[in-house]
PDB file of C-alpha atoms in Angstrom:
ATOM      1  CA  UNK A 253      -9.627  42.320  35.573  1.00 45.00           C
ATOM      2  CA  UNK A 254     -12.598  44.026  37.348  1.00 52.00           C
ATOM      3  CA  UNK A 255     -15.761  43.781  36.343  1.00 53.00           C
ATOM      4  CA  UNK A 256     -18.772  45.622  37.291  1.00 56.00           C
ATOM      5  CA  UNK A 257     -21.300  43.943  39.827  1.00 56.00           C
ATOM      6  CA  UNK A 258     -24.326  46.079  40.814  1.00 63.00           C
ATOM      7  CA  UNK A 259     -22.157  48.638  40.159  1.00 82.00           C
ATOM      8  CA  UNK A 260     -19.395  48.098  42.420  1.00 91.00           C
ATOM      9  CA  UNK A 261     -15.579  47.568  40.683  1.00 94.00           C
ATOM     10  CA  UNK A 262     -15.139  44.130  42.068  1.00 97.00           C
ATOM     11  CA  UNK A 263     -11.343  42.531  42.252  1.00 97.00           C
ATOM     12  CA  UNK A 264     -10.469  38.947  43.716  1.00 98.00           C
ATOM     13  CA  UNK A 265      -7.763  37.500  43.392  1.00 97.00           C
ATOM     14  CA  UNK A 266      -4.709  34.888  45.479  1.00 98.00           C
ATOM     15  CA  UNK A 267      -1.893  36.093  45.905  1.00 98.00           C
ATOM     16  CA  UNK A 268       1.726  34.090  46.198  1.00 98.00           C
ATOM     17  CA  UNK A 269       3.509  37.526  46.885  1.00 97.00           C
ATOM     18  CA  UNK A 270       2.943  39.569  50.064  1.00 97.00           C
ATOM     19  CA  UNK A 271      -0.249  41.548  50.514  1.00 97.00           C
ATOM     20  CA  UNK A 272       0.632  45.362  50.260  1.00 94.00           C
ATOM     21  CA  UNK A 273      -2.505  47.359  51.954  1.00 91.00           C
ATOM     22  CA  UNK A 274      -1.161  50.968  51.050  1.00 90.00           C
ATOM     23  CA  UNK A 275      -2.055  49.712  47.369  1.00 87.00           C
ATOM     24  CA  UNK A 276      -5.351  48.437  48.431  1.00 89.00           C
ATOM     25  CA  UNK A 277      -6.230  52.065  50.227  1.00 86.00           C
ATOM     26  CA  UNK A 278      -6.367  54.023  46.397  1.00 83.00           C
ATOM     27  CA  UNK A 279     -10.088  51.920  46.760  1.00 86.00           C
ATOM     28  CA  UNK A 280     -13.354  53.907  45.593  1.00 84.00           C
ATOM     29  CA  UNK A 281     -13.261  57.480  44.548  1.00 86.00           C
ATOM     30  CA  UNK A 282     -14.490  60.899  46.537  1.00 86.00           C
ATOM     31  CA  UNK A 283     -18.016  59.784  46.277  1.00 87.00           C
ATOM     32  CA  UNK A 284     -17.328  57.542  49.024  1.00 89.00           C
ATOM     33  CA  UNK A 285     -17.163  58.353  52.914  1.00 89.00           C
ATOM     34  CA  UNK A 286     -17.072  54.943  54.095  1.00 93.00           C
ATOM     35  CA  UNK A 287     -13.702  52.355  53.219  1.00 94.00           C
ATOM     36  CA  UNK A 288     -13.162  49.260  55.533  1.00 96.00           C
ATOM     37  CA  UNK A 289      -9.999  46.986  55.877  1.00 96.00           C
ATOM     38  CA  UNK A 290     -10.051  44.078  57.316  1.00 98.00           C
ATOM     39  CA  UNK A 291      -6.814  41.864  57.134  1.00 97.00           C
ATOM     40  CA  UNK A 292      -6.040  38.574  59.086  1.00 97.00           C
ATOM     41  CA  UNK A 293      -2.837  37.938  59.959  1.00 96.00           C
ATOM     42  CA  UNK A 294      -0.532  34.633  60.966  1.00 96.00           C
ATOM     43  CA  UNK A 295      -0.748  34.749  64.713  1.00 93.00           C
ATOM     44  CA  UNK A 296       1.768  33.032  67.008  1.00 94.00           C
ATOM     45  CA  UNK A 297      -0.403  30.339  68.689  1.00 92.00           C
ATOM     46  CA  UNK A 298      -3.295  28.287  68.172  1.00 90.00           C
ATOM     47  CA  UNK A 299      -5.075  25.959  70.879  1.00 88.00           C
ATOM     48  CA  UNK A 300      -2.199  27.125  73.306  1.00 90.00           C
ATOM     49  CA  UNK A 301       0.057  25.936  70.530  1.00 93.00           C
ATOM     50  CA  UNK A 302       3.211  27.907  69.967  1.00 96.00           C
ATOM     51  CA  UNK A 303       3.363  28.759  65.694  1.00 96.00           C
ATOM     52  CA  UNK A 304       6.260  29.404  63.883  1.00 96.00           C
ATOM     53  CA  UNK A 305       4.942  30.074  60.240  1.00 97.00           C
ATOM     54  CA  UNK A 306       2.089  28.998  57.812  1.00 96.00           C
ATOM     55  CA  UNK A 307       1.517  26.877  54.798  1.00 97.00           C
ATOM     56  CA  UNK A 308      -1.190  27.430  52.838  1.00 98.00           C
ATOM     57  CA  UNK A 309      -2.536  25.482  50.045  1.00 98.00           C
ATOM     58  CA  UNK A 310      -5.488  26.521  47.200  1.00 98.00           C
ATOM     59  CA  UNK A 311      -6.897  24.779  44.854  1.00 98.00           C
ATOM     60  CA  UNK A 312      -6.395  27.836  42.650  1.00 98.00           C
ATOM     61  CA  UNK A 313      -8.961  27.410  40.109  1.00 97.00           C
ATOM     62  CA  UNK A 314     -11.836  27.132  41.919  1.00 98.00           C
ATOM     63  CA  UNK A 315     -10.770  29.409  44.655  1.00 98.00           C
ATOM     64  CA  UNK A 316     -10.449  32.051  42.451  1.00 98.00           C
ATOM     65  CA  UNK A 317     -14.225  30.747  40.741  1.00 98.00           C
ATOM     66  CA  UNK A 318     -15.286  30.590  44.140  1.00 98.00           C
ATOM     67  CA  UNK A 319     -13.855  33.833  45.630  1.00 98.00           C
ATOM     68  CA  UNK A 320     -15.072  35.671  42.399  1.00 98.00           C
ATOM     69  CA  UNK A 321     -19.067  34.277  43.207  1.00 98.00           C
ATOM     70  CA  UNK A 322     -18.289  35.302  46.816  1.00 98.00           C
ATOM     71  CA  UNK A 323     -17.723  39.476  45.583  1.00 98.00           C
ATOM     72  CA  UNK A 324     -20.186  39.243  43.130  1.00 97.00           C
ATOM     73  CA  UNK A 325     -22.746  38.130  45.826  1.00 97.00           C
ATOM     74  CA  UNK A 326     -22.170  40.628  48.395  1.00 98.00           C
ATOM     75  CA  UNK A 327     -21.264  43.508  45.652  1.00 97.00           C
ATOM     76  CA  UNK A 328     -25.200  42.420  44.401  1.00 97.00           C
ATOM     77  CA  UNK A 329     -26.243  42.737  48.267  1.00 97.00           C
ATOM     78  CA  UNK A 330     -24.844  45.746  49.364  1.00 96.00           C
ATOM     79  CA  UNK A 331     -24.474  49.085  47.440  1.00 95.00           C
ATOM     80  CA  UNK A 332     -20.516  49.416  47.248  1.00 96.00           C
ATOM     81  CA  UNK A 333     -18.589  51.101  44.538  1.00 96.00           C
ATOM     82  CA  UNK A 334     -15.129  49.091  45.426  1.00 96.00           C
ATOM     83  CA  UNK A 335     -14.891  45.018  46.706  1.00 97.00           C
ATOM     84  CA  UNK A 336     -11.431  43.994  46.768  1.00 97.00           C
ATOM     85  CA  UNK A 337     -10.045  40.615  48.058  1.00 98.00           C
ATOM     86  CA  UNK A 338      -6.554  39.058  47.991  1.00 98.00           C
ATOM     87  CA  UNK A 339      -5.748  35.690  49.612  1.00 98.00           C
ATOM     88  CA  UNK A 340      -1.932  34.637  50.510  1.00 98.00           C
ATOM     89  CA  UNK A 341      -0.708  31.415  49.172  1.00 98.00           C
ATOM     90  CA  UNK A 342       2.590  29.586  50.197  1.00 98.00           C
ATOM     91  CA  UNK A 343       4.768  30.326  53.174  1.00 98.00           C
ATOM     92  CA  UNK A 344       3.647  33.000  55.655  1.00 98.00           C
ATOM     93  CA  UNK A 345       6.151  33.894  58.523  1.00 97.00           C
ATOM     94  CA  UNK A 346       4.595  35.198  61.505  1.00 97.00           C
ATOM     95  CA  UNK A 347       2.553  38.399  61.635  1.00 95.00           C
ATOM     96  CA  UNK A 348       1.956  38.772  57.244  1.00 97.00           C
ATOM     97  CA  UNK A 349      -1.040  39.147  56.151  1.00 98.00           C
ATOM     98  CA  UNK A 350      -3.048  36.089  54.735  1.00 98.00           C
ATOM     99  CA  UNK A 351      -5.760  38.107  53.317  1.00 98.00           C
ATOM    100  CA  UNK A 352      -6.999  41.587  53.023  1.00 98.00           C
ATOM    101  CA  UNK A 353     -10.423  42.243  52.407  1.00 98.00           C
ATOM    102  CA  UNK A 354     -11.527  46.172  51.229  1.00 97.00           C
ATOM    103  CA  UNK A 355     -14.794  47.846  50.357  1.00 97.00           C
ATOM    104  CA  UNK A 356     -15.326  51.418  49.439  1.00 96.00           C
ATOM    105  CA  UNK A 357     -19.047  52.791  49.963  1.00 95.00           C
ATOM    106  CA  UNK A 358     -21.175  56.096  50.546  1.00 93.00           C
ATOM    107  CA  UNK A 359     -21.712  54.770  53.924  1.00 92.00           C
ATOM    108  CA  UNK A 360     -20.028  52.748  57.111  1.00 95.00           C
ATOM    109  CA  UNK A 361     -22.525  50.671  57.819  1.00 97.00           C
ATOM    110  CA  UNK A 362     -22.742  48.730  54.444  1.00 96.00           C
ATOM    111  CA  UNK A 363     -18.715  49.072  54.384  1.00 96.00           C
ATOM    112  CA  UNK A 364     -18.682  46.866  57.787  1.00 98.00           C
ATOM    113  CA  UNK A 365     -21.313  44.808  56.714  1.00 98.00           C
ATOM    114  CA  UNK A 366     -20.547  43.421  53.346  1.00 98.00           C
ATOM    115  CA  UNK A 367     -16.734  43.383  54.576  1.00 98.00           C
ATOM    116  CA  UNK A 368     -17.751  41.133  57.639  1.00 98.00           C
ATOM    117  CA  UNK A 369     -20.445  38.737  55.087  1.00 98.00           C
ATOM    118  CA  UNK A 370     -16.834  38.457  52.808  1.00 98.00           C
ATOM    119  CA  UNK A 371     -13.982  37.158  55.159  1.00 98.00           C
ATOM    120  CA  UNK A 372     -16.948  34.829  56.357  1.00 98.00           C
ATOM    121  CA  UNK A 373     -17.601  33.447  53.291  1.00 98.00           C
ATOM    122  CA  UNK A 374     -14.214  32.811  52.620  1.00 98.00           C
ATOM    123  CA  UNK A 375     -14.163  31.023  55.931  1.00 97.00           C
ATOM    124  CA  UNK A 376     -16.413  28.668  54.747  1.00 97.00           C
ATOM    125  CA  UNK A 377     -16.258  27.987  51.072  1.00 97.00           C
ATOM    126  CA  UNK A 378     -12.925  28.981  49.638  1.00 98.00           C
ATOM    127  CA  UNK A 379     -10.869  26.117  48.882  1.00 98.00           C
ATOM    128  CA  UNK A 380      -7.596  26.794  51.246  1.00 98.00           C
ATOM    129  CA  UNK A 381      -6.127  25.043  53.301  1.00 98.00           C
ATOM    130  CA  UNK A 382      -3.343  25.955  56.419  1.00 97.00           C
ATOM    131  CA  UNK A 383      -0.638  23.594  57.643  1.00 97.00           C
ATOM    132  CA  UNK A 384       0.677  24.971  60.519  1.00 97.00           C
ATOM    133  CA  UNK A 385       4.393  24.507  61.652  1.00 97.00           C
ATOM    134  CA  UNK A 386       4.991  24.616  65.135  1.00 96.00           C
ATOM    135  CA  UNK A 387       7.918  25.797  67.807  1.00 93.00           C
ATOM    136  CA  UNK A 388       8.588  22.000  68.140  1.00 92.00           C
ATOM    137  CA  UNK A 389       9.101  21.420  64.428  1.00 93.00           C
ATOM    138  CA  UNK A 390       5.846  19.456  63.805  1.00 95.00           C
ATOM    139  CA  UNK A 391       3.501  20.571  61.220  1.00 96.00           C
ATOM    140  CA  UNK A 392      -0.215  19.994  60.879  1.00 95.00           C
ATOM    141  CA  UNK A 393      -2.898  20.634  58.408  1.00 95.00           C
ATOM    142  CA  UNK A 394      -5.213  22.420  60.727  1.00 92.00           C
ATOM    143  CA  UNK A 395      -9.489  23.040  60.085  1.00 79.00           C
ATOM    144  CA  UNK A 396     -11.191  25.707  61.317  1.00 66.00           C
ATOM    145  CA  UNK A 397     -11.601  26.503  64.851  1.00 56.00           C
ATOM    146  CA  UNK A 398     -15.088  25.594  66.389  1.00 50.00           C
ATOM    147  CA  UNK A 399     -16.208  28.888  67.084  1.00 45.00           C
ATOM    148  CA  UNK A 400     -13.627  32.094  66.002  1.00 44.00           C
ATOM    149  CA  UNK A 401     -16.305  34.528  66.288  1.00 40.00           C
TER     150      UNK A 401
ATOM    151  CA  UNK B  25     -14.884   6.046  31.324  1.00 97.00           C
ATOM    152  CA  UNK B  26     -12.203   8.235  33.085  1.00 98.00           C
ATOM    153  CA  UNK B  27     -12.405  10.834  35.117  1.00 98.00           C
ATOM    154  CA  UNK B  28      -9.358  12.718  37.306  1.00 98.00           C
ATOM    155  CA  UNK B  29      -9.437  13.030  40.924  1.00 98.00           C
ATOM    156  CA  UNK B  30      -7.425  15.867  42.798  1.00 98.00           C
ATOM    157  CA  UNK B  31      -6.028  15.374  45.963  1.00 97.00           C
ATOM    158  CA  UNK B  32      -5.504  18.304  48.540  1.00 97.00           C
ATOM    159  CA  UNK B  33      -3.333  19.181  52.050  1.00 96.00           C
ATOM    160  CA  UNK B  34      -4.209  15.756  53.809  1.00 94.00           C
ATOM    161  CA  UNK B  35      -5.570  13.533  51.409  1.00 95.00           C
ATOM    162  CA  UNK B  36      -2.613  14.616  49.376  1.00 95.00           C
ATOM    163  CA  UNK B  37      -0.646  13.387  51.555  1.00 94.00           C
ATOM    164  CA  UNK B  38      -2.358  10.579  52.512  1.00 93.00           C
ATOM    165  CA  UNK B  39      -2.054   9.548  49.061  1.00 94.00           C
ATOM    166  CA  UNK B  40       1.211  10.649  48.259  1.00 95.00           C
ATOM    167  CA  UNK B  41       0.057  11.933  44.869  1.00 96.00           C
ATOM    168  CA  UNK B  42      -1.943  15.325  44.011  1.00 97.00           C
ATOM    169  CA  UNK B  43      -4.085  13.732  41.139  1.00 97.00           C
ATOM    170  CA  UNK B  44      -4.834  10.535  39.935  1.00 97.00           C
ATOM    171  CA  UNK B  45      -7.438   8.924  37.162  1.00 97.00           C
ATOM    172  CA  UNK B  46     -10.087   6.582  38.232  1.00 97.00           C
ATOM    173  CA  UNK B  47     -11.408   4.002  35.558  1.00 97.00           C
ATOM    174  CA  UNK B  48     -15.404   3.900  36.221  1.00 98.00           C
ATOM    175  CA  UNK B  49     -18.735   2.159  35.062  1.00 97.00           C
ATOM    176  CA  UNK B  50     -20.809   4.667  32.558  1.00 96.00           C
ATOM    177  CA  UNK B  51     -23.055   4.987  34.861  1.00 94.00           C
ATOM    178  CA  UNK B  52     -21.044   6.029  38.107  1.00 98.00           C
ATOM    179  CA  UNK B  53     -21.751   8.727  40.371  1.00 98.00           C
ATOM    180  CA  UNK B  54     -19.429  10.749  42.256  1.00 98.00           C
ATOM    181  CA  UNK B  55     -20.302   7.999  45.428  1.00 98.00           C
ATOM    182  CA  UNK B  56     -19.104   5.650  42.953  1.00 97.00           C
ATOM    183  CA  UNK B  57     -15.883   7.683  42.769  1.00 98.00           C
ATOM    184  CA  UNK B  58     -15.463   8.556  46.803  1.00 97.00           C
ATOM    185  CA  UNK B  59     -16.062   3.937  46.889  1.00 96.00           C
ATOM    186  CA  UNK B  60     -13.340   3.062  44.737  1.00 96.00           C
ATOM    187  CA  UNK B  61     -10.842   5.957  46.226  1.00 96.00           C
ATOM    188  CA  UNK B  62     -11.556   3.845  49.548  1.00 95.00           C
ATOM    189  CA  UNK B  63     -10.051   0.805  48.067  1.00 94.00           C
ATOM    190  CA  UNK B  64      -6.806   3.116  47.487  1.00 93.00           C
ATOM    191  CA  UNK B  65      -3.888   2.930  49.513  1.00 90.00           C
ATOM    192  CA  UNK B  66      -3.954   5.834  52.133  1.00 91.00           C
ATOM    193  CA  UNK B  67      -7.692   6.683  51.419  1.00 93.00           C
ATOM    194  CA  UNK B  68      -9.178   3.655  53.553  1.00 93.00           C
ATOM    195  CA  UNK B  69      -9.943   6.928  56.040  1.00 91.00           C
ATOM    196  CA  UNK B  70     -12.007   9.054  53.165  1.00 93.00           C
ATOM    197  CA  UNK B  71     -14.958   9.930  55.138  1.00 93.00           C
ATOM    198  CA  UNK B  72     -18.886   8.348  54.426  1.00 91.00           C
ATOM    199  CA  UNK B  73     -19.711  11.878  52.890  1.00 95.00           C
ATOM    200  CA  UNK B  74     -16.485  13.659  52.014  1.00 96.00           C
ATOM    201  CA  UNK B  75     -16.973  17.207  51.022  1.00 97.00           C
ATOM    202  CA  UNK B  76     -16.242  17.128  46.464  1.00 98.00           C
ATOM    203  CA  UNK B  77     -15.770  19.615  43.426  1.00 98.00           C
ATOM    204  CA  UNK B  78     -16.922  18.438  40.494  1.00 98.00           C
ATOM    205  CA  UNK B  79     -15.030  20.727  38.024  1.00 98.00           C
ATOM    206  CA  UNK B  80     -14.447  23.469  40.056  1.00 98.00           C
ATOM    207  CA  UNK B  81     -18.019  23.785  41.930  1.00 97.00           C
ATOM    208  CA  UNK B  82     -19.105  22.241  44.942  1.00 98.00           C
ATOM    209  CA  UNK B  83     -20.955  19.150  43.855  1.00 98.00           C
ATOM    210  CA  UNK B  84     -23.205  16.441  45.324  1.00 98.00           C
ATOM    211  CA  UNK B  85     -22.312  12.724  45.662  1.00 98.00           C
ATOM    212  CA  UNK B  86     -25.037  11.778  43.754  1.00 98.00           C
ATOM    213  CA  UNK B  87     -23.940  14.077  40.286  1.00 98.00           C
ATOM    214  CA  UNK B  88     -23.272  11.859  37.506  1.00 98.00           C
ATOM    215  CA  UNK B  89     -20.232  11.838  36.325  1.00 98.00           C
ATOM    216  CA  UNK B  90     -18.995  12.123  32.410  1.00 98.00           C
ATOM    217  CA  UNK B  91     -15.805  11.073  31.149  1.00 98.00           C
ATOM    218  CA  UNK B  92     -12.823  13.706  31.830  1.00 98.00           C
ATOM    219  CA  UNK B  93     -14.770  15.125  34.663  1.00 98.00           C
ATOM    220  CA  UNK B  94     -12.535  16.939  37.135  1.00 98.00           C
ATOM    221  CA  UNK B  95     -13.523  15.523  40.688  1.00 98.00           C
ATOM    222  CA  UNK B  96     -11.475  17.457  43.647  1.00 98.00           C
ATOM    223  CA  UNK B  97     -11.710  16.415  47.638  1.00 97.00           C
ATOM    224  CA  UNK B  98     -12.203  19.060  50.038  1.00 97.00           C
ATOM    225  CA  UNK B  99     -10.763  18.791  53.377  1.00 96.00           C
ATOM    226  CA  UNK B 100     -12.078  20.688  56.046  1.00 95.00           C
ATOM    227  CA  UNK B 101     -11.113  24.462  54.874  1.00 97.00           C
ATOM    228  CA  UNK B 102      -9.408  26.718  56.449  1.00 96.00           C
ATOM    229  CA  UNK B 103      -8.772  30.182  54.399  1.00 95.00           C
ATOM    230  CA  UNK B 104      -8.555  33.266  56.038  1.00 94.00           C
TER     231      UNK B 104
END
């Protein structure tokens, strides 16, 4: 499903599967000179911690709600034509992506912009959560770091 | 009146159940909920002002509730 937000094709969804980016690149049409791609990806330590692999855990309803109010807010902000987001679910083994974040526009600077106001939002609202599983074999629900700016 | 509570990553497990109903006054508020969790076993912890969805949207703790009403704690998040 993608429905139109100021214009922009907007498309969020979570994702149990791995994220494919070459899929995500068809974004926007020739109209547009600008597309930005961010992904984050399960990195091997955290606080000096040595990780093995990721849980994570949605409350898939409402993420989706919330991810959904999260395009449609920046696609209403910006002028986009494409705002794609995909969120990993389940078991990530080190260096997959946990979510990929694209936006096709006339221009860079709203590309960066609205792409940087997304993975933030999702940072603070979306209802995720990581347990991370560590070289020792202990595991830990983990929040977000204090600054990751 | 009943409503459901869902229980995420810690609580969860704190818990040791994902979802649970709660048997309330008519007139209880979602404080009224987050109270009575506290008398549960695991959920002594639940935090003075836990983060909530009521339904699927960030709420208050001062919504009222309505029977069948879907109330979800929010642990810290941690997406991306």
């Amino acid at each position: 499903m993608a429905p139109e937000a100021g214009g922009a094709r907007v498309i969020g969804r979570l994702s149990d599967d791995p994220i494919r980016v070459e899929e995500l690149l068809r974004a926007g049409s020739s109209a547009d000179g600008a597309v930005t791609v961010f992904v984050g990806r399960v990195r091997d330590h955290n606080h000096g911690r040595p990780v093995i692999r990721l849980h994570y855990e949605a409350y898939g309803e409402m993420a989706e709600r919330e991810l959904a109010a999260i395009l449609d807010e920046t696609a209403g902000r910006w002028t986009l034509s494409h705002l794609e987001a995909v969120h990993r679910t389940g078991t990530l083994e080190l260096g997959e992506l946990s979510v990929a974040i694209v936006v096709a526009a006339p221009h860079r600077a709203t590309a960066y912009e609205a792409s940087r106001h997304v993975i933030e939002e999702i940072k603070r609202r979306l209802p995720i959560w990581k347990r991370e599983e560590y070289a020792d074999g202990e595991t830990e629900w983990v929040g977000p770091a204090p600054s990751e700016a | 009146m009943t409503v459901t509570i869902l229980l995420f990553a810690v609580y969860r497990e704190l818990a040791n159940t994902a979802s649970l109903d709660l048997e309330l006054p008519a007139e209880a508020t979602v404080r009224d909920a987050m109270d009575r969790l506290r008398s549960l076993p695991g959920l002594g912890c639940l935090p003075a002002e836990p983060t909530v969805a009521v339904n699927r949207e960030y709420s208050s703790l001062e919504r009222d509730l309505r029977p069948g009403d879907e109330i979800a704690l929010i642990p810290a998040v941690a997406g991306g």
